[in-house]
PDB file of C-alpha atoms in Angstrom:
ATOM      1  CA  UNK S  27      -9.905  60.647 -18.705  1.00 39.00           C
ATOM      2  CA  UNK S  28      -6.780  61.918 -17.678  1.00 41.00           C
ATOM      3  CA  UNK S  29      -6.386  65.680 -16.875  1.00 45.00           C
ATOM      4  CA  UNK S  30      -2.999  66.629 -19.135  1.00 40.00           C
ATOM      5  CA  UNK S  31      -4.745  68.132 -22.762  1.00 36.00           C
ATOM      6  CA  UNK S  32      -1.988  70.502 -22.707  1.00 32.00           C
ATOM      7  CA  UNK S  33       0.580  68.438 -21.725  1.00 35.00           C
ATOM      8  CA  UNK S  34      -0.168  65.678 -24.528  1.00 37.00           C
ATOM      9  CA  UNK S  35      -0.328  68.250 -27.355  1.00 36.00           C
ATOM     10  CA  UNK S  36       3.413  69.347 -26.145  1.00 36.00           C
ATOM     11  CA  UNK S  37       4.257  65.396 -25.365  1.00 41.00           C
ATOM     12  CA  UNK S  38       3.147  64.971 -29.401  1.00 39.00           C
ATOM     13  CA  UNK S  39       5.932  67.646 -30.504  1.00 34.00           C
ATOM     14  CA  UNK S  40       8.342  66.225 -28.547  1.00 37.00           C
ATOM     15  CA  UNK S  41       7.739  62.658 -29.976  1.00 37.00           C
ATOM     16  CA  UNK S  42       8.175  63.762 -33.210  1.00 39.00           C
ATOM     17  CA  UNK S  43      11.439  65.241 -33.072  1.00 37.00           C
ATOM     18  CA  UNK S  44      12.666  62.408 -30.484  1.00 38.00           C
ATOM     19  CA  UNK S  45      16.439  62.043 -31.184  1.00 35.00           C
ATOM     20  CA  UNK S  46      19.025  59.114 -29.798  1.00 34.00           C
ATOM     21  CA  UNK S  47      20.455  59.995 -26.424  1.00 33.00           C
ATOM     22  CA  UNK S  48      23.712  58.753 -25.303  1.00 33.00           C
ATOM     23  CA  UNK S  49      24.367  54.931 -25.181  1.00 37.00           C
ATOM     24  CA  UNK S  50      24.375  53.695 -21.705  1.00 34.00           C
ATOM     25  CA  UNK S  51      22.622  56.263 -19.187  1.00 38.00           C
ATOM     26  CA  UNK S  52      24.678  57.011 -16.083  1.00 37.00           C
ATOM     27  CA  UNK S  53      22.808  55.474 -13.539  1.00 43.00           C
ATOM     28  CA  UNK S  54      20.370  52.889 -14.494  1.00 57.00           C
ATOM     29  CA  UNK S  55      17.143  52.568 -12.628  1.00 45.00           C
ATOM     30  CA  UNK S  56      18.461  55.497 -10.474  1.00 49.00           C
ATOM     31  CA  UNK S  57      17.757  59.300 -10.904  1.00 44.00           C
ATOM     32  CA  UNK S  58      21.171  60.929 -11.952  1.00 45.00           C
ATOM     33  CA  UNK S  59      20.152  64.382  -9.638  1.00 38.00           C
ATOM     34  CA  UNK S  60      23.399  65.734 -11.692  1.00 40.00           C
ATOM     35  CA  UNK S  61      22.490  64.962 -15.513  1.00 41.00           C
ATOM     36  CA  UNK S  62      18.875  65.782 -14.334  1.00 42.00           C
ATOM     37  CA  UNK S  63      19.912  69.468 -13.521  1.00 47.00           C
ATOM     38  CA  UNK S  64      21.372  69.631 -17.137  1.00 53.00           C
ATOM     39  CA  UNK S  65      20.089  70.560 -20.385  1.00 58.00           C
ATOM     40  CA  UNK S  66      19.317  67.850 -22.302  1.00 59.00           C
ATOM     41  CA  UNK S  67      20.998  66.792 -25.059  1.00 70.00           C
ATOM     42  CA  UNK S  68      18.233  65.085 -26.852  1.00 86.00           C
ATOM     43  CA  UNK S  69      13.872  64.754 -27.039  1.00 91.00           C
ATOM     44  CA  UNK S  70      14.387  61.893 -25.155  1.00 95.00           C
ATOM     45  CA  UNK S  71      16.259  62.817 -22.303  1.00 94.00           C
ATOM     46  CA  UNK S  72      13.859  66.185 -22.175  1.00 95.00           C
ATOM     47  CA  UNK S  73      10.843  63.706 -21.712  1.00 95.00           C
ATOM     48  CA  UNK S  74      12.385  61.314 -19.488  1.00 96.00           C
ATOM     49  CA  UNK S  75      12.739  64.859 -17.157  1.00 96.00           C
ATOM     50  CA  UNK S  76       9.788  65.899 -17.852  1.00 95.00           C
ATOM     51  CA  UNK S  77       8.496  62.265 -16.400  1.00 97.00           C
ATOM     52  CA  UNK S  78      10.827  63.354 -13.212  1.00 96.00           C
ATOM     53  CA  UNK S  79       8.984  66.620 -12.871  1.00 95.00           C
ATOM     54  CA  UNK S  80       5.655  64.531 -13.286  1.00 94.00           C
ATOM     55  CA  UNK S  81       6.317  62.273 -10.297  1.00 93.00           C
ATOM     56  CA  UNK S  82       7.767  64.892  -7.855  1.00 92.00           C
ATOM     57  CA  UNK S  83       4.520  67.372  -8.474  1.00 89.00           C
ATOM     58  CA  UNK S  84       2.789  63.737  -7.379  1.00 87.00           C
ATOM     59  CA  UNK S  85       1.404  63.563 -10.854  1.00 90.00           C
ATOM     60  CA  UNK S  86       1.750  59.793 -11.099  1.00 93.00           C
ATOM     61  CA  UNK S  87      -0.762  58.979 -13.552  1.00 93.00           C
ATOM     62  CA  UNK S  88       0.403  61.402 -16.342  1.00 94.00           C
ATOM     63  CA  UNK S  89       4.186  60.149 -15.487  1.00 96.00           C
ATOM     64  CA  UNK S  90       3.128  56.718 -16.715  1.00 96.00           C
ATOM     65  CA  UNK S  91       0.523  58.090 -19.313  1.00 95.00           C
ATOM     66  CA  UNK S  92       3.943  59.986 -20.833  1.00 96.00           C
ATOM     67  CA  UNK S  93       6.294  56.921 -20.316  1.00 97.00           C
ATOM     68  CA  UNK S  94       3.584  54.805 -22.668  1.00 97.00           C
ATOM     69  CA  UNK S  95       3.153  57.458 -25.059  1.00 95.00           C
ATOM     70  CA  UNK S  96       6.617  57.590 -25.299  1.00 96.00           C
ATOM     71  CA  UNK S  97       7.450  53.998 -25.884  1.00 97.00           C
ATOM     72  CA  UNK S  98       5.353  54.484 -28.693  1.00 96.00           C
ATOM     73  CA  UNK S  99       7.850  56.617 -30.597  1.00 94.00           C
ATOM     74  CA  UNK S 100       9.842  54.361 -33.494  1.00 94.00           C
ATOM     75  CA  UNK S 101      12.786  56.985 -33.158  1.00 93.00           C
ATOM     76  CA  UNK S 102      13.884  55.891 -29.736  1.00 95.00           C
ATOM     77  CA  UNK S 103      16.683  53.394 -29.760  1.00 96.00           C
ATOM     78  CA  UNK S 104      16.714  49.720 -28.221  1.00 97.00           C
ATOM     79  CA  UNK S 105      19.050  51.571 -24.904  1.00 97.00           C
ATOM     80  CA  UNK S 106      15.803  54.677 -25.114  1.00 97.00           C
ATOM     81  CA  UNK S 107      13.566  51.994 -25.335  1.00 97.00           C
ATOM     82  CA  UNK S 108      14.391  49.547 -22.111  1.00 98.00           C
ATOM     83  CA  UNK S 109      15.090  52.879 -20.062  1.00 98.00           C
ATOM     84  CA  UNK S 110      11.582  54.621 -20.368  1.00 98.00           C
ATOM     85  CA  UNK S 111      10.490  50.638 -20.217  1.00 98.00           C
ATOM     86  CA  UNK S 112      12.321  50.208 -16.988  1.00 98.00           C
ATOM     87  CA  UNK S 113      11.275  53.908 -15.582  1.00 98.00           C
ATOM     88  CA  UNK S 114       7.276  52.541 -16.388  1.00 98.00           C
ATOM     89  CA  UNK S 115       7.937  49.560 -14.649  1.00 98.00           C
ATOM     90  CA  UNK S 116       9.651  51.364 -11.471  1.00 97.00           C
ATOM     91  CA  UNK S 117       6.494  53.931 -11.233  1.00 97.00           C
ATOM     92  CA  UNK S 118       4.236  51.536 -11.294  1.00 98.00           C
ATOM     93  CA  UNK S 119       5.322  49.194  -9.336  1.00 97.00           C
ATOM     94  CA  UNK S 120       5.688  52.370  -6.389  1.00 93.00           C
ATOM     95  CA  UNK S 121       3.604  53.330  -3.570  1.00 87.00           C
ATOM     96  CA  UNK S 122       1.340  55.707  -6.435  1.00 90.00           C
ATOM     97  CA  UNK S 123       1.405  53.128  -9.183  1.00 94.00           C
ATOM     98  CA  UNK S 124      -1.010  51.002  -8.728  1.00 96.00           C
ATOM     99  CA  UNK S 125       0.252  47.952 -11.472  1.00 97.00           C
ATOM    100  CA  UNK S 126       2.532  45.826  -9.853  1.00 98.00           C
ATOM    101  CA  UNK S 127       1.176  43.560 -12.608  1.00 98.00           C
ATOM    102  CA  UNK S 128       1.869  45.626 -15.365  1.00 98.00           C
ATOM    103  CA  UNK S 129       5.483  46.482 -13.445  1.00 98.00           C
ATOM    104  CA  UNK S 130       6.017  42.480 -13.740  1.00 98.00           C
ATOM    105  CA  UNK S 131       5.122  43.176 -17.388  1.00 98.00           C
ATOM    106  CA  UNK S 132       7.471  45.910 -18.159  1.00 98.00           C
ATOM    107  CA  UNK S 133      10.339  44.116 -16.296  1.00 98.00           C
ATOM    108  CA  UNK S 134       9.971  40.992 -17.716  1.00 98.00           C
ATOM    109  CA  UNK S 135       9.886  42.638 -21.270  1.00 98.00           C
ATOM    110  CA  UNK S 136      13.159  43.760 -20.658  1.00 98.00           C
ATOM    111  CA  UNK S 137      14.641  40.609 -19.315  1.00 98.00           C
ATOM    112  CA  UNK S 138      12.978  38.477 -22.035  1.00 98.00           C
ATOM    113  CA  UNK S 139      13.903  40.856 -25.206  1.00 98.00           C
ATOM    114  CA  UNK S 140      16.433  43.810 -23.775  1.00 97.00           C
ATOM    115  CA  UNK S 141      19.804  41.976 -22.587  1.00 96.00           C
ATOM    116  CA  UNK S 142      21.984  43.402 -24.774  1.00 96.00           C
ATOM    117  CA  UNK S 143      21.357  46.615 -22.838  1.00 96.00           C
ATOM    118  CA  UNK S 144      22.313  48.247 -18.912  1.00 94.00           C
ATOM    119  CA  UNK S 145      19.035  48.208 -17.978  1.00 97.00           C
ATOM    120  CA  UNK S 146      18.574  44.388 -18.245  1.00 98.00           C
ATOM    121  CA  UNK S 147      20.794  43.748 -15.054  1.00 97.00           C
ATOM    122  CA  UNK S 148      18.991  46.593 -13.288  1.00 97.00           C
ATOM    123  CA  UNK S 149      15.341  44.587 -14.021  1.00 98.00           C
ATOM    124  CA  UNK S 150      16.699  41.273 -12.764  1.00 98.00           C
ATOM    125  CA  UNK S 151      16.383  42.539  -9.311  1.00 97.00           C
ATOM    126  CA  UNK S 152      13.084  44.782  -9.862  1.00 98.00           C
ATOM    127  CA  UNK S 153      11.374  41.713 -11.159  1.00 98.00           C
ATOM    128  CA  UNK S 154      11.545  39.675  -8.683  1.00 98.00           C
ATOM    129  CA  UNK S 155      10.461  42.120  -6.070  1.00 97.00           C
ATOM    130  CA  UNK S 156       7.352  42.931  -8.466  1.00 98.00           C
ATOM    131  CA  UNK S 157       6.641  38.992  -8.584  1.00 98.00           C
ATOM    132  CA  UNK S 158       6.803  38.795  -5.094  1.00 98.00           C
ATOM    133  CA  UNK S 159       4.438  41.561  -4.480  1.00 97.00           C
ATOM    134  CA  UNK S 160       2.138  39.937  -6.903  1.00 98.00           C
ATOM    135  CA  UNK S 161       1.865  36.924  -5.599  1.00 98.00           C
ATOM    136  CA  UNK S 162       1.531  38.474  -1.851  1.00 97.00           C
ATOM    137  CA  UNK S 163      -1.405  40.895  -2.823  1.00 97.00           C
ATOM    138  CA  UNK S 164      -2.885  37.876  -4.369  1.00 97.00           C
ATOM    139  CA  UNK S 165      -2.647  35.218  -1.493  1.00 97.00           C
ATOM    140  CA  UNK S 166      -4.404  38.357   0.792  1.00 96.00           C
ATOM    141  CA  UNK S 167      -7.274  38.351  -1.775  1.00 96.00           C
ATOM    142  CA  UNK S 168      -7.878  34.627  -1.150  1.00 93.00           C
ATOM    143  CA  UNK S 169      -7.918  34.641   2.188  1.00 96.00           C
ATOM    144  CA  UNK S 170     -11.264  34.886   4.356  1.00 95.00           C
ATOM    145  CA  UNK S 171     -10.655  37.080   7.043  1.00 96.00           C
ATOM    146  CA  UNK S 172     -10.063  39.617   4.245  1.00 97.00           C
ATOM    147  CA  UNK S 173     -12.251  42.237   4.168  1.00 97.00           C
ATOM    148  CA  UNK S 174     -13.872  43.921   0.762  1.00 97.00           C
ATOM    149  CA  UNK S 175     -12.049  47.417   1.493  1.00 97.00           C
ATOM    150  CA  UNK S 176      -8.953  45.737   1.932  1.00 97.00           C
ATOM    151  CA  UNK S 177      -9.707  43.498  -1.563  1.00 98.00           C
ATOM    152  CA  UNK S 178     -10.784  46.890  -3.066  1.00 98.00           C
ATOM    153  CA  UNK S 179      -6.733  48.129  -1.946  1.00 97.00           C
ATOM    154  CA  UNK S 180      -5.233  44.898  -2.903  1.00 97.00           C
ATOM    155  CA  UNK S 181      -7.348  44.923  -6.691  1.00 98.00           C
ATOM    156  CA  UNK S 182      -5.882  48.483  -6.994  1.00 97.00           C
ATOM    157  CA  UNK S 183      -2.453  47.424  -6.201  1.00 97.00           C
ATOM    158  CA  UNK S 184      -2.379  45.038  -8.624  1.00 98.00           C
ATOM    159  CA  UNK S 185      -3.709  46.888 -11.369  1.00 97.00           C
ATOM    160  CA  UNK S 186      -7.276  45.402 -11.588  1.00 98.00           C
ATOM    161  CA  UNK S 187      -9.276  48.728 -11.344  1.00 97.00           C
ATOM    162  CA  UNK S 188     -12.044  48.155 -12.824  1.00 96.00           C
ATOM    163  CA  UNK S 189     -12.433  44.825 -10.832  1.00 97.00           C
ATOM    164  CA  UNK S 190     -11.963  47.175  -7.790  1.00 98.00           C
ATOM    165  CA  UNK S 191     -14.260  49.799  -8.881  1.00 97.00           C
ATOM    166  CA  UNK S 192     -16.675  46.858  -9.258  1.00 97.00           C
ATOM    167  CA  UNK S 193     -16.387  45.781  -5.362  1.00 97.00           C
ATOM    168  CA  UNK S 194     -16.404  49.585  -4.303  1.00 97.00           C
ATOM    169  CA  UNK S 195     -19.534  50.257  -6.129  1.00 95.00           C
ATOM    170  CA  UNK S 196     -21.376  47.184  -5.199  1.00 96.00           C
ATOM    171  CA  UNK S 197     -20.286  47.551  -1.165  1.00 97.00           C
ATOM    172  CA  UNK S 198     -20.546  51.211  -1.146  1.00 96.00           C
ATOM    173  CA  UNK S 199     -16.440  51.233  -0.155  1.00 97.00           C
ATOM    174  CA  UNK S 200     -15.340  54.781   0.852  1.00 97.00           C
ATOM    175  CA  UNK S 201     -11.164  54.610  -0.385  1.00 97.00           C
ATOM    176  CA  UNK S 202      -8.794  56.586   1.279  1.00 97.00           C
ATOM    177  CA  UNK S 203      -7.640  59.332  -0.269  1.00 96.00           C
ATOM    178  CA  UNK S 204      -4.924  57.976  -2.478  1.00 95.00           C
ATOM    179  CA  UNK S 205      -6.876  55.772  -3.808  1.00 96.00           C
ATOM    180  CA  UNK S 206      -9.714  58.519  -4.863  1.00 96.00           C
ATOM    181  CA  UNK S 207      -6.729  60.727  -6.445  1.00 95.00           C
ATOM    182  CA  UNK S 208      -5.325  57.799  -8.340  1.00 94.00           C
ATOM    183  CA  UNK S 209      -8.954  56.745  -9.441  1.00 96.00           C
ATOM    184  CA  UNK S 210      -9.303  60.580 -10.250  1.00 95.00           C
ATOM    185  CA  UNK S 211      -6.019  60.580 -12.431  1.00 93.00           C
ATOM    186  CA  UNK S 212      -6.532  57.380 -14.236  1.00 93.00           C
ATOM    187  CA  UNK S 213     -10.022  59.176 -15.215  1.00 93.00           C
ATOM    188  CA  UNK S 214     -12.477  56.670 -13.548  1.00 96.00           C
ATOM    189  CA  UNK S 215     -13.570  59.848 -10.937  1.00 96.00           C
ATOM    190  CA  UNK S 216     -14.757  62.971 -12.129  1.00 96.00           C
ATOM    191  CA  UNK S 217     -15.958  66.766 -10.855  1.00 94.00           C
ATOM    192  CA  UNK S 218     -19.139  68.013 -12.946  1.00 89.00           C
ATOM    193  CA  UNK S 219     -22.269  69.223 -11.270  1.00 87.00           C
ATOM    194  CA  UNK S 220     -24.208  67.202 -14.029  1.00 89.00           C
ATOM    195  CA  UNK S 221     -23.002  64.083 -12.043  1.00 92.00           C
ATOM    196  CA  UNK S 222     -24.758  62.077  -9.933  1.00 92.00           C
ATOM    197  CA  UNK S 223     -24.423  59.103  -7.496  1.00 91.00           C
ATOM    198  CA  UNK S 224     -21.954  59.334  -4.290  1.00 93.00           C
ATOM    199  CA  UNK S 225     -19.867  61.990  -4.162  1.00 96.00           C
ATOM    200  CA  UNK S 226     -16.181  61.326  -2.448  1.00 97.00           C
ATOM    201  CA  UNK S 227     -13.989  64.217  -1.015  1.00 97.00           C
ATOM    202  CA  UNK S 228     -10.273  64.358  -1.445  1.00 97.00           C
ATOM    203  CA  UNK S 229      -7.563  66.232  -1.691  1.00 96.00           C
ATOM    204  CA  UNK S 230      -4.667  66.384  -4.003  1.00 92.00           C
ATOM    205  CA  UNK S 231      -0.813  66.593  -3.169  1.00 86.00           C
ATOM    206  CA  UNK S 232      -0.919  70.307  -3.575  1.00 88.00           C
ATOM    207  CA  UNK S 233      -3.697  70.632  -1.115  1.00 92.00           C
ATOM    208  CA  UNK S 234      -6.368  71.309  -3.846  1.00 94.00           C
ATOM    209  CA  UNK S 235      -9.942  69.748  -2.435  1.00 96.00           C
ATOM    210  CA  UNK S 236     -11.903  67.723  -5.070  1.00 96.00           C
ATOM    211  CA  UNK S 237     -15.173  66.644  -4.885  1.00 96.00           C
ATOM    212  CA  UNK S 238     -15.683  63.318  -6.889  1.00 97.00           C
ATOM    213  CA  UNK S 239     -17.924  61.501  -8.459  1.00 96.00           C
ATOM    214  CA  UNK S 240     -18.376  58.582 -10.884  1.00 96.00           C
ATOM    215  CA  UNK S 241     -17.310  59.964 -14.357  1.00 93.00           C
ATOM    216  CA  UNK S 242     -20.397  57.850 -15.757  1.00 87.00           C
ATOM    217  CA  UNK S 243     -22.774  58.545 -13.753  1.00 75.00           C
ATOM    218  CA  UNK S 244     -25.548  61.168 -14.719  1.00 56.00           C
ATOM    219  CA  UNK S 245     -24.274  61.332 -18.604  1.00 52.00           C
TER     220      UNK S 245
END
């Protein structure tokens, strides 16, 4: 599972206290460095600052988990919900998000159901871009000259994680460092002397070395 037990416990407290933020964010779809440096006015703003801190630290999957948890709060206003949904889609679509299909779903939800918020306009071009990425990756997957490792990478980018891992195991593939760390953060790879199977050496963004194996092997 994701390696943030203390963080998730703290997040639960924040969700319980979640209050309404100002109706319209300063910069829909972007990072407002001035407001990010200020003291947050609400639990929602604090939660969003936490997300940005996780992203900056390279903890992309933890940031996505935090946003998913936040989106489950009934205390959010429509504008807050749309903002959190937009940011999740933006991160999923990004270079370390590994979920282009999920990004499309997030942006579609905004354009289909939150047209009365400032995030509708911001989501329209992002939806087009995310759909384009999915179409391109799916097209590359179907090409006969695409190697197994390339197919693995395309599946990971799309968010087809289990399919990618099945292909990886069946063909003894060695993904790049970014994919290995993503698989570790998502919960497919673990560290532990009790685990068996092939070991994968990876290095986290902060320089921490990891020797990883599939979490289910040896248990």
